[in-house]
Amino acid sequence: MTQKNKTSELKKYLAEMNEEALRAEILKLYQKLPQVKDYYNQDLMSESERQAMLDTYKKKVYRQFWTPSGNPKDPSNAEIKTLVAEFEKVAAFPYDVIDLLLYRVELTTEHANEFGGAADANYNASTTMFKKAMKLIQANGYLSYFRQRIEALFRFDNLDYWYIMDLENVYEELKGEN
């Protein structure tokens, strides 16, 4: 059966339930599935609690670039991708996901700028995250909120030029679609 058929069946199933049964179903999912619990917990968080959760993930991403003593290290793109994916599963708001994605790009850019470049794999992983961030920005109409942070990325000068050009091209292409 296709995904669309399953979605139709679920909609039909839910439509047949009364309000009390729907509430029971949501509580059952909340108690049984950690991702559902995390999603609703974030949705019910205050702004400061959501920010604290985002900051926790930012610290984890930061630790991929720098040791606890502040020395640089070669980031694990796989670990960063896992951290971002974890956060995406529990983030209730696209704004927070975009913030984390851009933070990853900022760290790559600052790290490379400070040390005169980075491995192509790090640049490519960063560019992929930037594309994802830009698509979310475009889909949610958040360009005005993130424009300053994005354009600051293009001011670094101690990098492999093609990386910044890639970021600028993605930005210009998706910005033009708004």
Tab-separated table of N, CA and C in Angstrom:
chain	number	residue	atom	x	y	z
A	1	MET	N	0.837	-1.185	0.000
A	1	MET	CA	0.000	0.000	0.000
A	1	MET	C	0.880	1.245	0.000
A	2	THR	N	0.467	2.258	-0.696
A	2	THR	CA	1.261	3.473	-0.766
A	2	THR	C	1.068	4.320	0.479
A	3	GLN	N	2.013	5.247	0.668
A	3	GLN	CA	1.947	6.155	1.816
A	3	GLN	C	0.664	6.979	1.775
A	4	LYS	N	0.267	7.400	0.574
A	4	LYS	CA	-0.933	8.221	0.447
A	4	LYS	C	-2.163	7.449	0.931
A	5	ASN	N	-2.250	6.170	0.572
A	5	ASN	CA	-3.381	5.366	1.019
A	5	ASN	C	-3.402	5.238	2.535
A	6	LYS	N	-2.217	5.086	3.144
A	6	LYS	CA	-2.135	4.995	4.599
A	6	LYS	C	-2.593	6.305	5.250
A	7	THR	N	-2.200	7.434	4.655
A	7	THR	CA	-2.622	8.732	5.182
A	7	THR	C	-4.135	8.859	5.096
A	8	SER	N	-4.723	8.435	3.993
A	8	SER	CA	-6.184	8.482	3.839
A	8	SER	C	-6.872	7.601	4.871
A	9	GLU	N	-6.310	6.418	5.082
A	9	GLU	CA	-6.882	5.513	6.080
A	9	GLU	C	-6.793	6.115	7.480
A	10	LEU	N	-5.665	6.745	7.796
A	10	LEU	CA	-5.502	7.367	9.110
A	10	LEU	C	-6.517	8.496	9.284
A	11	LYS	N	-6.672	9.321	8.267
A	11	LYS	CA	-7.641	10.424	8.347
A	11	LYS	C	-9.058	9.883	8.579
A	12	LYS	N	-9.395	8.821	7.885
A	12	LYS	CA	-10.713	8.215	8.048
A	12	LYS	C	-10.873	7.659	9.466
A	13	TYR	N	-9.845	6.979	9.942
A	13	TYR	CA	-9.836	6.410	11.296
A	13	TYR	C	-10.026	7.506	12.346
A	14	LEU	N	-9.278	8.608	12.204
A	14	LEU	CA	-9.379	9.710	13.164
A	14	LEU	C	-10.730	10.414	13.083
A	15	ALA	N	-11.276	10.525	11.875
A	15	ALA	CA	-12.574	11.187	11.699
A	15	ALA	C	-13.692	10.422	12.410
A	16	GLU	N	-13.521	9.122	12.561
A	16	GLU	CA	-14.537	8.296	13.215
A	16	GLU	C	-14.484	8.380	14.743
A	17	MET	N	-13.404	8.984	15.256
A	17	MET	CA	-13.233	9.063	16.715
A	17	MET	C	-13.893	10.319	17.275
A	18	ASN	N	-14.398	10.193	18.498
A	18	ASN	CA	-14.887	11.389	19.169
A	18	ASN	C	-13.703	12.087	19.840
A	19	GLU	N	-13.962	13.237	20.426
A	19	GLU	CA	-12.884	14.038	21.015
A	19	GLU	C	-12.154	13.291	22.130
A	20	GLU	N	-12.882	12.588	22.947
A	20	GLU	CA	-12.263	11.848	24.050
A	20	GLU	C	-11.342	10.744	23.527
A	21	ALA	N	-11.762	10.046	22.501
A	21	ALA	CA	-10.946	8.978	21.909
A	21	ALA	C	-9.687	9.556	21.252
A	22	LEU	N	-9.827	10.718	20.622
A	22	LEU	CA	-8.662	11.376	20.012
A	22	LEU	C	-7.639	11.754	21.072
A	23	ARG	N	-8.132	12.283	22.181
A	23	ARG	CA	-7.226	12.639	23.280
A	23	ARG	C	-6.512	11.405	23.819
A	24	ALA	N	-7.234	10.331	23.961
A	24	ALA	CA	-6.643	9.083	24.453
A	24	ALA	C	-5.577	8.578	23.469
A	25	GLU	N	-5.856	8.707	22.198
A	25	GLU	CA	-4.906	8.274	21.168
A	25	GLU	C	-3.616	9.098	21.231
A	26	ILE	N	-3.744	10.399	21.401
A	26	ILE	CA	-2.563	11.271	21.499
A	26	ILE	C	-1.768	10.938	22.759
A	27	LEU	N	-2.457	10.739	23.873
A	27	LEU	CA	-1.763	10.366	25.115
A	27	LEU	C	-1.031	9.033	24.962
A	28	LYS	N	-1.654	8.086	24.268
A	28	LYS	CA	-1.023	6.788	24.039
A	28	LYS	C	0.264	6.975	23.222
A	29	LEU	N	0.206	7.777	22.179
A	29	LEU	CA	1.396	8.041	21.363
A	29	LEU	C	2.465	8.760	22.185
A	30	TYR	N	2.032	9.712	22.988
A	30	TYR	CA	2.958	10.475	23.837
A	30	TYR	C	3.705	9.547	24.792
A	31	GLN	N	2.989	8.618	25.377
A	31	GLN	CA	3.597	7.707	26.347
A	31	GLN	C	4.432	6.616	25.690
A	32	LYS	N	4.093	6.239	24.485
A	32	LYS	CA	4.750	5.109	23.834
A	32	LYS	C	5.951	5.511	22.974
A	33	LEU	N	5.879	6.653	22.311
A	33	LEU	CA	6.913	7.033	21.346
A	33	LEU	C	7.732	8.228	21.850
A	34	PRO	N	9.016	8.040	22.099
A	34	PRO	CA	9.862	9.131	22.608
A	34	PRO	C	9.868	10.364	21.697
A	35	GLN	N	9.810	10.150	20.389
A	35	GLN	CA	9.818	11.299	19.476
A	35	GLN	C	8.551	12.140	19.626
A	36	VAL	N	7.427	11.490	19.812
A	36	VAL	CA	6.174	12.221	20.018
A	36	VAL	C	6.240	12.981	21.336
A	37	LYS	N	6.752	12.312	22.360
A	37	LYS	CA	6.897	12.955	23.675
A	37	LYS	C	7.807	14.185	23.580
A	38	ASP	N	8.961	14.016	22.936
A	38	ASP	CA	9.898	15.134	22.788
A	38	ASP	C	9.280	16.275	21.990
A	39	TYR	N	8.537	15.927	20.932
A	39	TYR	CA	7.900	16.954	20.101
A	39	TYR	C	6.902	17.765	20.938
A	40	TYR	N	6.011	17.076	21.635
A	40	TYR	CA	5.017	17.797	22.432
A	40	TYR	C	5.656	18.533	23.604
A	41	ASN	N	6.675	17.933	24.192
A	41	ASN	CA	7.367	18.633	25.281
A	41	ASN	C	7.941	19.949	24.792
A	42	GLN	N	8.517	19.948	23.587
A	42	GLN	CA	9.059	21.208	23.073
A	42	GLN	C	7.929	22.172	22.714
A	43	ASP	N	6.880	21.652	22.131
A	43	ASP	CA	5.757	22.503	21.753
A	43	ASP	C	5.148	23.190	22.974
A	44	LEU	N	5.223	22.528	24.122
A	44	LEU	CA	4.656	23.072	25.350
A	44	LEU	C	5.657	23.885	26.176
A	45	MET	N	6.910	23.934	25.712
A	45	MET	CA	7.945	24.677	26.441
A	45	MET	C	7.741	26.180	26.318
A	46	SER	N	8.257	26.869	27.300
A	46	SER	CA	8.301	28.325	27.205
A	46	SER	C	9.406	28.694	26.216
A	47	GLU	N	9.430	29.933	25.824
A	47	GLU	CA	10.477	30.411	24.910
A	47	GLU	C	11.860	30.175	25.502
A	48	SER	N	12.030	30.437	26.789
A	48	SER	CA	13.348	30.250	27.406
A	48	SER	C	13.729	28.768	27.475
A	49	GLU	N	12.765	27.891	27.694
A	49	GLU	CA	13.059	26.456	27.704
A	49	GLU	C	13.451	25.962	26.310
A	50	ARG	N	12.734	26.446	25.290
A	50	ARG	CA	13.087	26.080	23.907
A	50	ARG	C	14.482	26.575	23.563
A	51	GLN	N	14.789	27.792	23.993
A	51	GLN	CA	16.115	28.352	23.718
A	51	GLN	C	17.196	27.534	24.421
A	52	ALA	N	16.916	27.088	25.625
A	52	ALA	CA	17.881	26.266	26.361
A	52	ALA	C	18.122	24.939	25.643
A	53	MET	N	17.071	24.352	25.097
A	53	MET	CA	17.225	23.105	24.351
A	53	MET	C	18.054	23.336	23.084
A	54	LEU	N	17.754	24.408	22.372
A	54	LEU	CA	18.524	24.760	21.182
A	54	LEU	C	19.985	24.996	21.552
A	55	ASP	N	20.216	25.702	22.633
A	55	ASP	CA	21.591	25.973	23.087
A	55	ASP	C	22.338	24.677	23.423
A	56	THR	N	21.628	23.705	23.970
A	56	THR	CA	22.245	22.412	24.269
A	56	THR	C	22.736	21.750	22.982
A	57	TYR	N	21.909	21.788	21.961
A	57	TYR	CA	22.321	21.212	20.676
A	57	TYR	C	23.443	22.021	20.039
A	58	LYS	N	23.389	23.329	20.182
A	58	LYS	CA	24.470	24.157	19.640
A	58	LYS	C	25.799	23.811	20.314
A	59	LYS	N	25.769	23.585	21.622
A	59	LYS	CA	27.000	23.211	22.338
A	59	LYS	C	27.537	21.876	21.837
A	60	LYS	N	26.640	20.939	21.567
A	60	LYS	CA	27.058	19.638	21.048
A	60	LYS	C	27.701	19.789	19.661
A	61	VAL	N	27.131	20.636	18.833
A	61	VAL	CA	27.711	20.878	17.503
A	61	VAL	C	29.049	21.594	17.650
A	62	TYR	N	29.104	22.568	18.537
A	62	TYR	CA	30.345	23.314	18.783
A	62	TYR	C	31.476	22.363	19.172
A	63	ARG	N	31.165	21.375	20.005
A	63	ARG	CA	32.172	20.413	20.477
A	63	ARG	C	32.698	19.527	19.350
A	64	GLN	N	32.028	19.553	18.202
A	64	GLN	CA	32.554	18.825	17.050
A	64	GLN	C	33.706	19.593	16.390
A	65	PHE	N	33.795	20.885	16.644
A	65	PHE	CA	34.823	21.735	16.036
A	65	PHE	C	35.954	22.083	17.008
A	66	TRP	N	35.643	22.092	18.290
A	66	TRP	CA	36.598	22.539	19.301
A	66	TRP	C	36.592	21.582	20.480
A	67	THR	N	37.766	21.313	21.035
A	67	THR	CA	37.871	20.480	22.235
A	67	THR	C	37.398	21.296	23.430
A	68	PRO	N	37.137	20.652	24.570
A	68	PRO	CA	36.735	21.391	25.771
A	68	PRO	C	37.766	22.439	26.195
A	69	SER	N	39.029	22.214	25.864
A	69	SER	CA	40.064	23.186	26.232
A	69	SER	C	40.208	24.303	25.193
A	70	GLY	N	39.390	24.251	24.127
A	70	GLY	CA	39.400	25.321	23.134
A	70	GLY	C	40.303	25.096	21.939
A	71	ASN	N	40.879	23.915	21.836
A	71	ASN	CA	41.719	23.609	20.680
A	71	ASN	C	40.854	23.131	19.518
A	72	PRO	N	41.258	23.466	18.298
A	72	PRO	CA	40.465	23.041	17.142
A	72	PRO	C	40.596	21.538	16.910
A	73	LYS	N	39.559	20.972	16.308
A	73	LYS	CA	39.636	19.569	15.919
A	73	LYS	C	38.893	19.385	14.604
A	74	ASP	N	39.178	18.297	13.927
A	74	ASP	CA	38.512	17.994	12.672
A	74	ASP	C	37.091	17.540	12.986
A	75	PRO	N	36.099	18.276	12.537
A	75	PRO	CA	34.722	17.932	12.910
A	75	PRO	C	34.262	16.628	12.261
A	76	SER	N	33.399	15.914	12.960
A	76	SER	CA	32.780	14.708	12.425
A	76	SER	C	31.473	15.102	11.753
A	77	ASN	N	31.489	15.117	10.421
A	77	ASN	CA	30.277	15.489	9.694
A	77	ASN	C	29.130	14.526	9.969
A	78	ALA	N	29.455	13.246	10.151
A	78	ALA	CA	28.414	12.255	10.453
A	78	ALA	C	27.769	12.549	11.803
A	79	GLU	N	28.579	12.891	12.806
A	79	GLU	CA	28.042	13.195	14.135
A	79	GLU	C	27.203	14.476	14.101
A	80	ILE	N	27.671	15.467	13.368
A	80	ILE	CA	26.910	16.717	13.253
A	80	ILE	C	25.577	16.456	12.566
A	81	LYS	N	25.602	15.669	11.522
A	81	LYS	CA	24.362	15.329	10.808
A	81	LYS	C	23.393	14.603	11.740
A	82	THR	N	23.915	13.702	12.563
A	82	THR	CA	23.085	12.981	13.529
A	82	THR	C	22.476	13.940	14.549
A	83	LEU	N	23.277	14.851	15.063
A	83	LEU	CA	22.772	15.828	16.034
A	83	LEU	C	21.665	16.691	15.434
A	84	VAL	N	21.873	17.163	14.216
A	84	VAL	CA	20.864	17.989	13.553
A	84	VAL	C	19.593	17.173	13.311
A	85	ALA	N	19.746	15.942	12.872
A	85	ALA	CA	18.577	15.080	12.634
A	85	ALA	C	17.800	14.832	13.931
A	86	GLU	N	18.517	14.608	15.024
A	86	GLU	CA	17.879	14.443	16.337
A	86	GLU	C	17.052	15.673	16.679
A	87	PHE	N	17.654	16.837	16.489
A	87	PHE	CA	16.971	18.075	16.826
A	87	PHE	C	15.750	18.285	15.929
A	88	GLU	N	15.886	17.980	14.644
A	88	GLU	CA	14.758	18.146	13.723
A	88	GLU	C	13.554	17.305	14.144
A	89	LYS	N	13.809	16.149	14.722
A	89	LYS	CA	12.723	15.261	15.135
A	89	LYS	C	11.929	15.821	16.307
A	90	VAL	N	12.582	16.602	17.148
A	90	VAL	CA	11.896	17.102	18.336
A	90	VAL	C	11.551	18.585	18.257
A	91	ALA	N	12.106	19.281	17.291
A	91	ALA	CA	11.847	20.715	17.178
A	91	ALA	C	10.413	20.961	16.718
A	92	ALA	N	9.717	21.769	17.461
A	92	ALA	CA	8.332	22.072	17.125
A	92	ALA	C	8.229	23.228	16.133
A	93	PHE	N	9.299	23.990	15.982
A	93	PHE	CA	9.247	25.184	15.147
A	93	PHE	C	10.386	25.200	14.134
A	94	PRO	N	10.086	25.462	12.867
A	94	PRO	CA	11.138	25.502	11.846
A	94	PRO	C	12.193	26.572	12.126
A	95	TYR	N	11.810	27.641	12.795
A	95	TYR	CA	12.743	28.716	13.116
A	95	TYR	C	13.948	28.170	13.898
A	96	ASP	N	13.681	27.296	14.855
A	96	ASP	CA	14.753	26.734	15.671
A	96	ASP	C	15.656	25.808	14.855
A	97	VAL	N	15.060	25.040	13.946
A	97	VAL	CA	15.847	24.159	13.072
A	97	VAL	C	16.763	25.001	12.192
A	98	ILE	N	16.228	26.064	11.627
A	98	ILE	CA	17.021	26.957	10.777
A	98	ILE	C	18.180	27.539	11.583
A	99	ASP	N	17.894	27.954	12.796
A	99	ASP	CA	18.926	28.523	13.662
A	99	ASP	C	20.073	27.534	13.840
A	100	LEU	N	19.766	26.262	14.123
A	100	LEU	CA	20.806	25.258	14.319
A	100	LEU	C	21.560	24.979	13.014
A	101	LEU	N	20.843	24.891	11.910
A	101	LEU	CA	21.497	24.660	10.614
A	101	LEU	C	22.478	25.782	10.287
A	102	LEU	N	22.044	27.015	10.474
A	102	LEU	CA	22.928	28.156	10.192
A	102	LEU	C	24.106	28.188	11.159
A	103	TYR	N	23.873	27.808	12.386
A	103	TYR	CA	24.961	27.764	13.367
A	103	TYR	C	26.050	26.797	12.910
A	104	ARG	N	25.644	25.669	12.379
A	104	ARG	CA	26.597	24.694	11.859
A	104	ARG	C	27.420	25.313	10.726
A	105	VAL	N	26.768	26.028	9.828
A	105	VAL	CA	27.459	26.677	8.702
A	105	VAL	C	28.402	27.758	9.234
A	106	GLU	N	27.929	28.517	10.216
A	106	GLU	CA	28.779	29.555	10.811
A	106	GLU	C	30.030	28.953	11.442
A	107	LEU	N	29.869	27.849	12.155
A	107	LEU	CA	31.026	27.212	12.788
A	107	LEU	C	32.018	26.701	11.749
A	108	THR	N	31.520	26.075	10.707
A	108	THR	CA	32.411	25.602	9.641
A	108	THR	C	33.179	26.766	9.051
A	109	THR	N	32.481	27.844	8.773
A	109	THR	CA	33.085	29.006	8.130
A	109	THR	C	34.105	29.669	9.053
A	110	GLU	N	33.752	29.864	10.311
A	110	GLU	CA	34.684	30.480	11.266
A	110	GLU	C	35.905	29.588	11.508
A	111	HIS	N	35.673	28.301	11.651
A	111	HIS	CA	36.753	27.340	11.880
A	111	HIS	C	37.722	27.363	10.689
A	112	ALA	N	37.176	27.288	9.488
A	112	ALA	CA	38.006	27.308	8.281
A	112	ALA	C	38.718	28.646	8.124
A	113	ASN	N	38.033	29.721	8.442
A	113	ASN	CA	38.639	31.048	8.322
A	113	ASN	C	39.830	31.187	9.272
A	114	GLU	N	39.660	30.691	10.476
A	114	GLU	CA	40.725	30.810	11.470
A	114	GLU	C	41.956	29.968	11.112
A	115	PHE	N	41.721	28.857	10.435
A	115	PHE	CA	42.831	27.949	10.148
A	115	PHE	C	43.169	27.850	8.667
A	116	GLY	N	42.685	28.791	7.870
A	116	GLY	CA	43.084	28.870	6.469
A	116	GLY	C	42.444	27.853	5.552
A	117	GLY	N	41.320	27.332	5.927
A	117	GLY	CA	40.610	26.403	5.057
A	117	GLY	C	40.171	25.165	5.804
A	118	ALA	N	39.516	24.281	5.056
A	118	ALA	CA	39.014	23.037	5.627
A	118	ALA	C	39.006	21.978	4.538
A	119	ALA	N	38.777	20.757	4.940
A	119	ALA	CA	38.657	19.667	3.975
A	119	ALA	C	37.403	19.880	3.133
A	120	ASP	N	37.480	19.473	1.884
A	120	ASP	CA	36.324	19.616	0.990
A	120	ASP	C	35.080	18.967	1.577
A	121	ALA	N	35.233	17.837	2.258
A	121	ALA	CA	34.078	17.151	2.858
A	121	ALA	C	33.382	18.049	3.879
A	122	ASN	N	34.138	18.829	4.633
A	122	ASN	CA	33.541	19.732	5.617
A	122	ASN	C	32.793	20.866	4.920
A	123	TYR	N	33.416	21.414	3.880
A	123	TYR	CA	32.738	22.463	3.109
A	123	TYR	C	31.451	21.919	2.475
A	124	ASN	N	31.535	20.738	1.889
A	124	ASN	CA	30.362	20.162	1.216
A	124	ASN	C	29.230	19.881	2.197
A	125	ALA	N	29.564	19.349	3.366
A	125	ALA	CA	28.542	19.092	4.386
A	125	ALA	C	27.908	20.401	4.855
A	126	SER	N	28.726	21.420	5.001
A	126	SER	CA	28.225	22.729	5.410
A	126	SER	C	27.307	23.316	4.342
A	127	THR	N	27.702	23.202	3.088
A	127	THR	CA	26.885	23.723	1.983
A	127	THR	C	25.544	22.999	1.923
A	128	THR	N	25.557	21.698	2.168
A	128	THR	CA	24.309	20.927	2.180
A	128	THR	C	23.381	21.431	3.284
A	129	MET	N	23.934	21.697	4.463
A	129	MET	CA	23.123	22.222	5.571
A	129	MET	C	22.613	23.628	5.241
A	130	PHE	N	23.439	24.407	4.554
A	130	PHE	CA	23.031	25.759	4.169
A	130	PHE	C	21.854	25.698	3.193
A	131	LYS	N	21.931	24.779	2.236
A	131	LYS	CA	20.818	24.618	1.284
A	131	LYS	C	19.531	24.260	2.021
A	132	LYS	N	19.659	23.351	2.962
A	132	LYS	CA	18.496	22.940	3.750
A	132	LYS	C	17.931	24.131	4.533
A	133	ALA	N	18.816	24.906	5.154
A	133	ALA	CA	18.376	26.088	5.900
A	133	ALA	C	17.671	27.077	4.976
A	134	MET	N	18.259	27.319	3.808
A	134	MET	CA	17.662	28.285	2.876
A	134	MET	C	16.298	27.823	2.386
A	135	LYS	N	16.132	26.534	2.165
A	135	LYS	CA	14.822	26.030	1.739
A	135	LYS	C	13.778	26.223	2.835
A	136	LEU	N	14.184	25.977	4.082
A	136	LEU	CA	13.255	26.208	5.201
A	136	LEU	C	12.951	27.693	5.366
A	137	ILE	N	13.962	28.518	5.186
A	137	ILE	CA	13.766	29.970	5.266
A	137	ILE	C	12.767	30.415	4.215
A	138	GLN	N	12.968	29.930	3.000
A	138	GLN	CA	12.074	30.301	1.908
A	138	GLN	C	10.654	29.800	2.173
A	139	ALA	N	10.522	28.537	2.589
A	139	ALA	CA	9.206	27.939	2.807
A	139	ALA	C	8.422	28.633	3.916
A	140	ASN	N	9.144	29.213	4.879
A	140	ASN	CA	8.483	29.828	6.036
A	140	ASN	C	8.515	31.355	6.027
A	141	GLY	N	9.104	31.940	5.001
A	141	GLY	CA	9.141	33.395	4.905
A	141	GLY	C	10.001	34.069	5.961
A	142	TYR	N	11.139	33.439	6.321
A	142	TYR	CA	11.987	33.937	7.398
A	142	TYR	C	13.227	34.689	6.923
A	143	LEU	N	13.308	35.036	5.671
A	143	LEU	CA	14.530	35.658	5.168
A	143	LEU	C	14.890	36.922	5.942
A	144	SER	N	13.917	37.744	6.254
A	144	SER	CA	14.228	38.990	6.962
A	144	SER	C	14.826	38.715	8.355
A	145	TYR	N	14.453	37.601	8.967
A	145	TYR	CA	14.973	37.264	10.295
A	145	TYR	C	16.417	36.764	10.254
A	146	PHE	N	16.791	36.134	9.144
A	146	PHE	CA	18.106	35.499	9.067
A	146	PHE	C	19.064	36.178	8.093
A	147	ARG	N	18.615	37.180	7.357
A	147	ARG	CA	19.434	37.819	6.317
A	147	ARG	C	20.801	38.279	6.841
A	148	GLN	N	20.827	38.946	7.964
A	148	GLN	CA	22.085	39.478	8.502
A	148	GLN	C	23.085	38.362	8.806
A	149	ARG	N	22.617	37.298	9.416
A	149	ARG	CA	23.509	36.167	9.724
A	149	ARG	C	24.031	35.516	8.450
A	150	ILE	N	23.164	35.364	7.488
A	150	ILE	CA	23.559	34.730	6.230
A	150	ILE	C	24.601	35.584	5.509
A	151	GLU	N	24.303	36.854	5.363
A	151	GLU	CA	25.207	37.726	4.606
A	151	GLU	C	26.549	37.901	5.314
A	152	ALA	N	26.588	37.732	6.621
A	152	ALA	CA	27.857	37.797	7.358
A	152	ALA	C	28.789	36.656	6.945
A	153	LEU	N	28.227	35.550	6.513
A	153	LEU	CA	29.041	34.415	6.072
A	153	LEU	C	29.902	34.772	4.856
A	154	PHE	N	29.414	35.664	4.042
A	154	PHE	CA	30.097	35.990	2.789
A	154	PHE	C	31.267	36.955	2.987
A	155	ARG	N	31.472	37.418	4.199
A	155	ARG	CA	32.527	38.407	4.473
A	155	ARG	C	33.868	37.778	4.856
A	156	PHE	N	33.898	36.475	5.047
A	156	PHE	CA	35.153	35.812	5.400
A	156	PHE	C	36.067	35.788	4.187
A	157	ASP	N	37.383	35.958	4.420
A	157	ASP	CA	38.287	36.053	3.281
A	157	ASP	C	39.453	35.074	3.307
A	158	ASN	N	39.592	34.285	4.339
A	158	ASN	CA	40.718	33.370	4.447
A	158	ASN	C	40.255	31.932	4.188
A	159	LEU	N	39.395	31.786	3.183
A	159	LEU	CA	38.810	30.490	2.879
A	159	LEU	C	39.075	30.130	1.425
A	160	ASP	N	38.794	28.882	1.109
A	160	ASP	CA	38.792	28.487	-0.290
A	160	ASP	C	37.624	29.230	-0.944
A	161	TYR	N	37.912	30.016	-1.948
A	161	TYR	CA	36.919	30.929	-2.532
A	161	TYR	C	35.665	30.207	-3.015
A	162	TRP	N	35.806	28.993	-3.504
A	162	TRP	CA	34.659	28.289	-4.074
A	162	TRP	C	33.580	28.004	-3.028
A	163	TYR	N	33.976	27.814	-1.776
A	163	TYR	CA	33.005	27.535	-0.714
A	163	TYR	C	32.074	28.733	-0.518
A	164	ILE	N	32.662	29.907	-0.376
A	164	ILE	CA	31.849	31.121	-0.198
A	164	ILE	C	30.996	31.364	-1.438
A	165	MET	N	31.568	31.125	-2.609
A	165	MET	CA	30.794	31.291	-3.847
A	165	MET	C	29.608	30.327	-3.872
A	166	ASP	N	29.819	29.090	-3.425
A	166	ASP	CA	28.713	28.124	-3.364
A	166	ASP	C	27.602	28.630	-2.447
A	167	LEU	N	27.987	29.112	-1.272
A	167	LEU	CA	26.987	29.640	-0.338
A	167	LEU	C	26.244	30.830	-0.945
A	168	GLU	N	26.991	31.735	-1.554
A	168	GLU	CA	26.359	32.904	-2.176
A	168	GLU	C	25.408	32.494	-3.295
A	169	ASN	N	25.814	31.515	-4.095
A	169	ASN	CA	24.958	31.053	-5.195
A	169	ASN	C	23.662	30.448	-4.673
A	170	VAL	N	23.755	29.641	-3.644
A	170	VAL	CA	22.550	29.054	-3.038
A	170	VAL	C	21.652	30.165	-2.512
A	171	TYR	N	22.247	31.112	-1.829
A	171	TYR	CA	21.492	32.232	-1.259
A	171	TYR	C	20.783	33.029	-2.348
A	172	GLU	N	21.518	33.401	-3.376
A	172	GLU	CA	20.937	34.216	-4.452
A	172	GLU	C	19.829	33.462	-5.182
A	173	GLU	N	20.057	32.174	-5.421
A	173	GLU	CA	19.067	31.362	-6.128
A	173	GLU	C	17.771	31.258	-5.329
A	174	LEU	N	17.882	30.921	-4.055
A	174	LEU	CA	16.677	30.748	-3.249
A	174	LEU	C	16.068	32.073	-2.810
A	175	LYS	N	16.900	33.081	-2.633
A	175	LYS	CA	16.375	34.399	-2.291
A	175	LYS	C	15.530	34.937	-3.438
A	176	GLY	N	15.979	34.667	-4.644
A	176	GLY	CA	15.250	35.131	-5.827
A	176	GLY	C	13.896	34.485	-5.997
A	177	GLU	N	13.699	33.312	-5.388
A	177	GLU	CA	12.426	32.621	-5.489
A	177	GLU	C	11.390	33.157	-4.510
A	178	ASN	N	11.811	33.989	-3.573
A	178	ASN	CA	10.867	34.539	-2.575
A	178	ASN	C	9.967	35.566	-3.183
